[in-house]
Amino acid sequence: MRKLSLLILLGIVVNQTATSQTRYELNTGWVCSPIGSVKATGDKISAPSYSIKGWMPATVPGTVLTTLLDNKKVPDPFYGMNNEKIPDIYKTGRDQYTYWFVKDFTEKAPGNDQVWLQFRGVNYSCDVFLNGKQLNSARHYGMFLRQSYNITKLLNSNGTNRLAVIVYPIDPVGNPNGGQGGDGTIARNVSHQYVAGWDWIQPMRDRNTGIWDKVYIERTGGVNIKNPHVVTMVPGVRKVEGPQAPAQIMASAELENPTATKKEGVLQYQIDGQVIKQPVSIEPGTVKEVTLPMYQLSNPKLWWPNGYGPQNLYTFKFQFLEAGQTVTDEETVTTGVREIQATWNTATRSKQIAVNGQKIFIKGGNWIISDAMLRFTDLRYDAEVRYHRDMNLNLIRVWGGALIERPEFFNACDKYGMLVMQDFWMSGDCNGRWVDPAKSEDQWTRRKYPDDHTLFLNSVADQVKLVRNHPSLAIWCGGNEITPPEDILRPMKDSILPALDGTRWFVDYSNSDEMSLNTLGGNGDGPYGIQDPVTFWEHRTFPFNSEVGSVGVGDYESLKRFMPAENMQVPQYPSNKVDPVWDYHKYIGYNQYIDPYGAAKDVADFSKKAQLVNYDQYRALAEGFSNHMWDWYTGFIIWKTQNPWTALRGQMYDYYLDPNACLFGLRNGSEPVHVMCNPTDGMVTIVNNSFEEQRNLMLTVHFYDLNGKDSFVTQVFAYIEPTSIKRILSVKELAGKLAKDKGVFLSLQLLDEKKQVISDNCYWLPDANGNYSGLQSMAPATLKIKATQTGKGKITVTLTNAVNNPVAFFNRVTLLDAKTKSRVMPVFYSDNYFSVLPGAEKTITVESDNSNPLLISIEGWNVTQLAVPVL
């Protein structure tokens, strides 16, 4: 059985893709000391008798900076300008952040078993000692290369053992001179690049030095199962519902025999009540890859991306039975049965992704990393990926300046149906695509980064094995905006990936013509600033845009979490005068888009109006791309949907997991079945992103003036084919007349045969001068609110607007702790930043694991803040 005691103490639920027969994590009880304070060598330090009294408690997994922060040795680098108070490794030298880490643990020497020590990630190089002996014959290098040591013979007979690891930072550490990736030399390492600073983050002062990923002890018998691999093939074009034709399953695993005797036995796995076996013999001291017979799975339960079908998962239990009887090791793989296809769309001239034979219009978000200091938890991964699911996205691209994401991230993507485009560790910024005066070396030199190509390729092979079983993993990408050097690219593309995976599309780099033919010039992606919403509808951009994005300032409560009160200054336009803390946290301007709502009086007013801009910006982005689905575009990926620190741009929720209006504007615009209006020609259009035709949809169109007067336009039945768009009627002329003086609201709704609203879209249109003059003088609306606990962790909120009221405009519902009145986070809202029409009722669900007494708060543009208890 898995040993969960340490994990239970942390309150973490683990759902790993591959789990051994007996494995536990070394994640508590570590201590550390800087190299300058330790005179002894590793063989002395790792002896249990050596005194470590006075050593500092260490956070493992974690970084040196995490440990210093947890011990209150440095201020929170995410708050204000605190990061400037922390010494940077470029100025101090590498010894400042070179640390010894020590862990005492109990593990008795086994009888016939084998015991293994495993590191899933150390940044950047290290030497490892156990009970007075060095485990690695040569120093280990590489942030992404796993380590495994057989420690059977080094365990003390009394069960008391000491592990000592000295961790050295990357070299060179890079000069954080304000360039993308600083001076670029960070990329000479096989490591992440953002830690030297980027246009959305300040540098991490220790460059994330440390034992940053999990450390395990594993006990097996005489044969150890390693890197099990499951491949699923789903031929043909499949439907989500109904009986399925068979799927083919191919499985393999590496078997390691560390003993001095030959091992005979059977490798087998179990699925769906069946056992598939392969006899095998393994010579002493060898590792052998074994392929099992192909299995045909009848009537499989398929895995589908978000919005298209369920995320069914199967568990494969791999076992090695020595002499066909005794189980010496066991690993489980949880995966989904599905097949990824990539074809060229001749109309758009870009790649088109299909799953199980069905084409998928890609609606994606760029992901950097969950936490800039590598403080990863299953719960945070789950919450962040769930937010992406809730935005009605179906893909997350993991950007090349960061990591091959962790299995726990992929577990969440498997669960929520998020396809993953995974970049390798390259970036055009550091790796030489452009002339850049901030870089210390010329383009030809940078083009050859990293220094050690063999280490890069070994790391690629290892990380592919780590995550290849996840059904969510759909695309491998050679690098961000640049290919790896040719002697890295060719082995990756031609040998490593075909041999170790071979089931996914590999694109050379993120804006490659192979992915999205660039006939417009420029870089093939972007832009990255705020745009007129009309642009998304009418301006044809790259046919599969891997990076297109915009603003993302949170509301006032979000700003208060990391911005000192004295820095709460309204950014000025057109002078672009910005407070230094805003600038430090990478603010980009909202320019003239705030002023049509009235000049901001203070930061609270600015952030309130910014939410209107946020919502409109991302709804328009999703709608504009969807309006040209399959003729202009096969997909888009927003730059970016989340931040790993307290930045002020490109985020649908803040670092603390508090959503802003970007999330809900994108959620609305990306609905699987959605009704929308083109702002240029007034064309009301329905989008169907499902595999099924939609019949008997009732479309209703209304205008409401600022006093709540209803100007009914039409009510008509509509039909739409699968994965298509359909234009219904134009309201341009009427909208112009009604909006001319003060603006007007346009309400579009789609109802199904049960008269249930499946798409509800409310636009606020400006007056003839482009200003929202009517909004600035709206009469107040009073809502009736009821909040009821309707299940474990689930609250139903009902809001009713009286018939004679104006529109209750742009309301945010917030879950509060009843005692502290502070926001509960994370929380998942079925909708937010919504409007309630006169005489209408709006019901939303709120989900949270918080068990304290709770309040529901509601506040809108013309709705005074009110909090009611959850009953």
PDB file of N, CA and C in Angstrom, residues 501-560:
ATOM      1  N   ASP A 501       6.958   8.184 -27.681  1.00  0.00           N
ATOM      2  CA  ASP A 501       5.556   8.584 -27.691  1.00  0.00           C
ATOM      3  C   ASP A 501       4.959   8.250 -29.051  1.00  0.00           C
ATOM      4  N   GLY A 502       5.153   9.137 -30.028  1.00  0.00           N
ATOM      5  CA  GLY A 502       4.710   8.843 -31.382  1.00  0.00           C
ATOM      6  C   GLY A 502       3.234   8.975 -31.629  1.00  0.00           C
ATOM      7  N   THR A 503       2.473   9.474 -30.661  1.00  0.00           N
ATOM      8  CA  THR A 503       1.014   9.532 -30.808  1.00  0.00           C
ATOM      9  C   THR A 503       0.492  10.957 -30.889  1.00  0.00           C
ATOM     10  N   ARG A 504       1.376  11.933 -30.778  1.00  0.00           N
ATOM     11  CA  ARG A 504       0.935  13.325 -30.718  1.00  0.00           C
ATOM     12  C   ARG A 504       1.613  14.147 -31.804  1.00  0.00           C
ATOM     13  N   TRP A 505       0.974  15.231 -32.154  1.00  0.00           N
ATOM     14  CA  TRP A 505       1.548  16.157 -33.116  1.00  0.00           C
ATOM     15  C   TRP A 505       2.727  16.886 -32.485  1.00  0.00           C
ATOM     16  N   PHE A 506       3.837  16.952 -33.211  1.00  0.00           N
ATOM     17  CA  PHE A 506       4.987  17.753 -32.795  1.00  0.00           C
ATOM     18  C   PHE A 506       5.105  18.934 -33.744  1.00  0.00           C
ATOM     19  N   VAL A 507       5.040  20.146 -33.198  1.00  0.00           N
ATOM     20  CA  VAL A 507       5.232  21.356 -33.989  1.00  0.00           C
ATOM     21  C   VAL A 507       6.586  21.946 -33.614  1.00  0.00           C
ATOM     22  N   ASP A 508       7.351  22.380 -34.627  1.00  0.00           N
ATOM     23  CA  ASP A 508       8.728  22.817 -34.392  1.00  0.00           C
ATOM     24  C   ASP A 508       8.820  23.973 -33.399  1.00  0.00           C
ATOM     25  N   TYR A 509       7.918  24.957 -33.545  1.00  0.00           N
ATOM     26  CA  TYR A 509       7.886  26.064 -32.597  1.00  0.00           C
ATOM     27  C   TYR A 509       6.502  26.695 -32.605  1.00  0.00           C
ATOM     28  N   SER A 510       6.229  27.541 -31.633  1.00  0.00           N
ATOM     29  CA  SER A 510       4.844  27.888 -31.300  1.00  0.00           C
ATOM     30  C   SER A 510       4.127  28.693 -32.370  1.00  0.00           C
ATOM     31  N   ASN A 511       4.837  29.469 -33.183  1.00  0.00           N
ATOM     32  CA  ASN A 511       4.178  30.200 -34.264  1.00  0.00           C
ATOM     33  C   ASN A 511       4.741  29.793 -35.617  1.00  0.00           C
ATOM     34  N   SER A 512       5.016  28.525 -35.729  1.00  0.00           N
ATOM     35  CA  SER A 512       5.537  27.950 -36.959  1.00  0.00           C
ATOM     36  C   SER A 512       4.501  28.017 -38.077  1.00  0.00           C
ATOM     37  N   ASP A 513       4.985  28.174 -39.319  1.00  0.00           N
ATOM     38  CA  ASP A 513       4.080  28.103 -40.466  1.00  0.00           C
ATOM     39  C   ASP A 513       3.433  26.734 -40.585  1.00  0.00           C
ATOM     40  N   GLU A 514       4.063  25.719 -40.025  1.00  0.00           N
ATOM     41  CA  GLU A 514       3.474  24.382 -40.015  1.00  0.00           C
ATOM     42  C   GLU A 514       2.200  24.356 -39.175  1.00  0.00           C
ATOM     43  N   MET A 515       2.138  25.267 -38.202  1.00  0.00           N
ATOM     44  CA  MET A 515       0.964  25.349 -37.341  1.00  0.00           C
ATOM     45  C   MET A 515      -0.030  26.377 -37.872  1.00  0.00           C
ATOM     46  N   SER A 516       0.481  27.518 -38.335  1.00  0.00           N
ATOM     47  CA  SER A 516      -0.378  28.637 -38.689  1.00  0.00           C
ATOM     48  C   SER A 516       0.354  29.478 -39.724  1.00  0.00           C
ATOM     49  N   LEU A 517      -0.018  29.340 -40.989  1.00  0.00           N
ATOM     50  CA  LEU A 517       0.715  30.000 -42.068  1.00  0.00           C
ATOM     51  C   LEU A 517       0.603  31.511 -41.934  1.00  0.00           C
ATOM     52  N   ASN A 518       1.740  32.161 -41.840  1.00  0.00           N
ATOM     53  CA  ASN A 518       1.778  33.606 -41.646  1.00  0.00           C
ATOM     54  C   ASN A 518       1.887  34.295 -43.001  1.00  0.00           C
ATOM     55  N   THR A 519       0.781  34.823 -43.471  1.00  0.00           N
ATOM     56  CA  THR A 519       0.777  35.589 -44.717  1.00  0.00           C
ATOM     57  C   THR A 519       0.678  37.085 -44.457  1.00  0.00           C
ATOM     58  N   LEU A 520       0.696  37.477 -43.186  1.00  0.00           N
ATOM     59  CA  LEU A 520       0.494  38.874 -42.807  1.00  0.00           C
ATOM     60  C   LEU A 520       1.788  39.592 -42.471  1.00  0.00           C
ATOM     61  N   GLY A 521       2.873  38.832 -42.275  1.00  0.00           N
ATOM     62  CA  GLY A 521       4.110  39.437 -41.798  1.00  0.00           C
ATOM     63  C   GLY A 521       4.125  39.528 -40.290  1.00  0.00           C
ATOM     64  N   GLY A 522       5.207  40.065 -39.752  1.00  0.00           N
ATOM     65  CA  GLY A 522       5.340  40.140 -38.305  1.00  0.00           C
ATOM     66  C   GLY A 522       5.739  38.802 -37.724  1.00  0.00           C
ATOM     67  N   ASN A 523       5.481  38.647 -36.442  1.00  0.00           N
ATOM     68  CA  ASN A 523       6.006  37.499 -35.711  1.00  0.00           C
ATOM     69  C   ASN A 523       5.122  36.260 -35.797  1.00  0.00           C
ATOM     70  N   GLY A 524       3.884  36.412 -36.264  1.00  0.00           N
ATOM     71  CA  GLY A 524       3.000  35.260 -36.348  1.00  0.00           C
ATOM     72  C   GLY A 524       2.145  35.055 -35.124  1.00  0.00           C
ATOM     73  N   ASP A 525       2.267  35.952 -34.124  1.00  0.00           N
ATOM     74  CA  ASP A 525       1.387  35.908 -32.961  1.00  0.00           C
ATOM     75  C   ASP A 525       1.189  37.326 -32.446  1.00  0.00           C
ATOM     76  N   GLY A 526       0.410  37.465 -31.352  1.00  0.00           N
ATOM     77  CA  GLY A 526       0.083  38.778 -30.832  1.00  0.00           C
ATOM     78  C   GLY A 526      -1.128  39.353 -31.557  1.00  0.00           C
ATOM     79  N   PRO A 527      -1.504  40.631 -31.252  1.00  0.00           N
ATOM     80  CA  PRO A 527      -0.862  41.563 -30.339  1.00  0.00           C
ATOM     81  C   PRO A 527      -1.197  41.261 -28.877  1.00  0.00           C
ATOM     82  N   TYR A 528      -0.579  42.056 -27.984  1.00  0.00           N
ATOM     83  CA  TYR A 528      -0.644  41.767 -26.558  1.00  0.00           C
ATOM     84  C   TYR A 528      -1.292  42.881 -25.737  1.00  0.00           C
ATOM     85  N   GLY A 529      -1.734  43.933 -26.363  1.00  0.00           N
ATOM     86  CA  GLY A 529      -2.369  45.017 -25.639  1.00  0.00           C
ATOM     87  C   GLY A 529      -3.855  45.064 -25.900  1.00  0.00           C
ATOM     88  N   ILE A 530      -4.507  46.004 -25.249  1.00  0.00           N
ATOM     89  CA  ILE A 530      -5.944  46.146 -25.384  1.00  0.00           C
ATOM     90  C   ILE A 530      -6.287  46.539 -26.822  1.00  0.00           C
ATOM     91  N   GLN A 531      -7.400  46.025 -27.323  1.00  0.00           N
ATOM     92  CA  GLN A 531      -7.846  46.310 -28.681  1.00  0.00           C
ATOM     93  C   GLN A 531      -9.304  46.749 -28.669  1.00  0.00           C
ATOM     94  N   ASP A 532      -9.668  47.511 -29.680  1.00  0.00           N
ATOM     95  CA  ASP A 532     -11.071  47.833 -29.879  1.00  0.00           C
ATOM     96  C   ASP A 532     -11.801  46.516 -30.126  1.00  0.00           C
ATOM     97  N   PRO A 533     -12.870  46.226 -29.401  1.00  0.00           N
ATOM     98  CA  PRO A 533     -13.579  44.948 -29.605  1.00  0.00           C
ATOM     99  C   PRO A 533     -13.949  44.670 -31.060  1.00  0.00           C
ATOM    100  N   VAL A 534     -14.191  45.709 -31.841  1.00  0.00           N
ATOM    101  CA  VAL A 534     -14.518  45.522 -33.253  1.00  0.00           C
ATOM    102  C   VAL A 534     -13.398  44.792 -33.985  1.00  0.00           C
ATOM    103  N   THR A 535     -12.160  45.030 -33.552  1.00  0.00           N
ATOM    104  CA  THR A 535     -10.998  44.442 -34.229  1.00  0.00           C
ATOM    105  C   THR A 535     -11.083  42.919 -34.249  1.00  0.00           C
ATOM    106  N   PHE A 536     -11.526  42.341 -33.172  1.00  0.00           N
ATOM    107  CA  PHE A 536     -11.584  40.881 -33.093  1.00  0.00           C
ATOM    108  C   PHE A 536     -12.556  40.303 -34.128  1.00  0.00           C
ATOM    109  N   TRP A 537     -13.553  41.055 -34.485  1.00  0.00           N
ATOM    110  CA  TRP A 537     -14.563  40.583 -35.444  1.00  0.00           C
ATOM    111  C   TRP A 537     -14.127  40.804 -36.884  1.00  0.00           C
ATOM    112  N   GLU A 538     -13.485  41.949 -37.146  1.00  0.00           N
ATOM    113  CA  GLU A 538     -13.299  42.381 -38.526  1.00  0.00           C
ATOM    114  C   GLU A 538     -11.869  42.289 -39.046  1.00  0.00           C
ATOM    115  N   HIS A 539     -10.888  42.247 -38.167  1.00  0.00           N
ATOM    116  CA  HIS A 539      -9.504  42.197 -38.615  1.00  0.00           C
ATOM    117  C   HIS A 539      -9.022  40.750 -38.621  1.00  0.00           C
ATOM    118  N   ARG A 540      -8.611  40.269 -39.771  1.00  0.00           N
ATOM    119  CA  ARG A 540      -8.159  38.880 -39.901  1.00  0.00           C
ATOM    120  C   ARG A 540      -6.723  38.770 -39.427  1.00  0.00           C
ATOM    121  N   THR A 541      -6.512  37.954 -38.416  1.00  0.00           N
ATOM    122  CA  THR A 541      -5.172  37.762 -37.868  1.00  0.00           C
ATOM    123  C   THR A 541      -4.688  36.358 -38.237  1.00  0.00           C
ATOM    124  N   PHE A 542      -3.693  35.865 -37.523  1.00  0.00           N
ATOM    125  CA  PHE A 542      -3.074  34.585 -37.852  1.00  0.00           C
ATOM    126  C   PHE A 542      -4.070  33.443 -37.625  1.00  0.00           C
ATOM    127  N   PRO A 543      -4.092  32.449 -38.515  1.00  0.00           N
ATOM    128  CA  PRO A 543      -5.198  31.481 -38.521  1.00  0.00           C
ATOM    129  C   PRO A 543      -5.236  30.513 -37.343  1.00  0.00           C
ATOM    130  N   PHE A 544      -4.123  30.346 -36.639  1.00  0.00           N
ATOM    131  CA  PHE A 544      -4.127  29.624 -35.360  1.00  0.00           C
ATOM    132  C   PHE A 544      -3.174  30.412 -34.476  1.00  0.00           C
ATOM    133  N   ASN A 545      -3.708  31.462 -33.863  1.00  0.00           N
ATOM    134  CA  ASN A 545      -2.866  32.412 -33.140  1.00  0.00           C
ATOM    135  C   ASN A 545      -2.486  31.839 -31.788  1.00  0.00           C
ATOM    136  N   SER A 546      -1.194  31.567 -31.606  1.00  0.00           N
ATOM    137  CA  SER A 546      -0.732  30.923 -30.373  1.00  0.00           C
ATOM    138  C   SER A 546      -0.603  31.894 -29.211  1.00  0.00           C
ATOM    139  N   GLU A 547      -0.637  33.198 -29.496  1.00  0.00           N
ATOM    140  CA  GLU A 547      -0.555  34.193 -28.423  1.00  0.00           C
ATOM    141  C   GLU A 547      -1.293  35.446 -28.859  1.00  0.00           C
ATOM    142  N   VAL A 548      -2.459  35.666 -28.294  1.00  0.00           N
ATOM    143  CA  VAL A 548      -3.172  36.918 -28.523  1.00  0.00           C
ATOM    144  C   VAL A 548      -3.859  37.278 -27.212  1.00  0.00           C
ATOM    145  N   GLY A 549      -3.575  38.480 -26.720  1.00  0.00           N
ATOM    146  CA  GLY A 549      -4.103  38.758 -25.394  1.00  0.00           C
ATOM    147  C   GLY A 549      -4.149  40.216 -25.048  1.00  0.00           C
ATOM    148  N   SER A 550      -4.363  40.471 -23.770  1.00  0.00           N
ATOM    149  CA  SER A 550      -4.715  41.823 -23.404  1.00  0.00           C
ATOM    150  C   SER A 550      -4.529  42.050 -21.902  1.00  0.00           C
ATOM    151  N   VAL A 551      -5.367  42.933 -21.368  1.00  0.00           N
ATOM    152  CA  VAL A 551      -5.250  43.430 -19.999  1.00  0.00           C
ATOM    153  C   VAL A 551      -5.757  42.412 -18.978  1.00  0.00           C
ATOM    154  N   GLY A 552      -5.783  42.795 -17.708  1.00  0.00           N
ATOM    155  CA  GLY A 552      -6.259  41.855 -16.698  1.00  0.00           C
ATOM    156  C   GLY A 552      -6.199  42.364 -15.273  1.00  0.00           C
ATOM    157  N   VAL A 553      -6.294  43.684 -15.057  1.00  0.00           N
ATOM    158  CA  VAL A 553      -6.273  44.216 -13.696  1.00  0.00           C
ATOM    159  C   VAL A 553      -7.466  43.666 -12.908  1.00  0.00           C
ATOM    160  N   GLY A 554      -7.198  43.232 -11.680  1.00  0.00           N
ATOM    161  CA  GLY A 554      -8.260  42.760 -10.808  1.00  0.00           C
ATOM    162  C   GLY A 554      -9.037  43.900 -10.184  1.00  0.00           C
ATOM    163  N   ASP A 555     -10.009  43.564  -9.362  1.00  0.00           N
ATOM    164  CA  ASP A 555     -10.790  44.613  -8.718  1.00  0.00           C
ATOM    165  C   ASP A 555     -10.042  45.163  -7.508  1.00  0.00           C
ATOM    166  N   TYR A 556     -10.691  46.071  -6.797  1.00  0.00           N
ATOM    167  CA  TYR A 556     -10.027  46.791  -5.708  1.00  0.00           C
ATOM    168  C   TYR A 556      -9.539  45.850  -4.609  1.00  0.00           C
ATOM    169  N   GLU A 557     -10.357  44.836  -4.269  1.00  0.00           N
ATOM    170  CA  GLU A 557      -9.950  43.881  -3.238  1.00  0.00           C
ATOM    171  C   GLU A 557      -8.705  43.107  -3.675  1.00  0.00           C
ATOM    172  N   SER A 558      -8.614  42.788  -4.948  1.00  0.00           N
ATOM    173  CA  SER A 558      -7.437  42.098  -5.463  1.00  0.00           C
ATOM    174  C   SER A 558      -6.205  42.980  -5.349  1.00  0.00           C
ATOM    175  N   LEU A 559      -6.323  44.251  -5.723  1.00  0.00           N
ATOM    176  CA  LEU A 559      -5.179  45.162  -5.674  1.00  0.00           C
ATOM    177  C   LEU A 559      -4.658  45.330  -4.254  1.00  0.00           C
ATOM    178  N   LYS A 560      -5.561  45.373  -3.292  1.00  0.00           N
ATOM    179  CA  LYS A 560      -5.155  45.589  -1.898  1.00  0.00           C
ATOM    180  C   LYS A 560      -4.278  44.465  -1.357  1.00  0.00           C
TER     181      LYS A 560
END
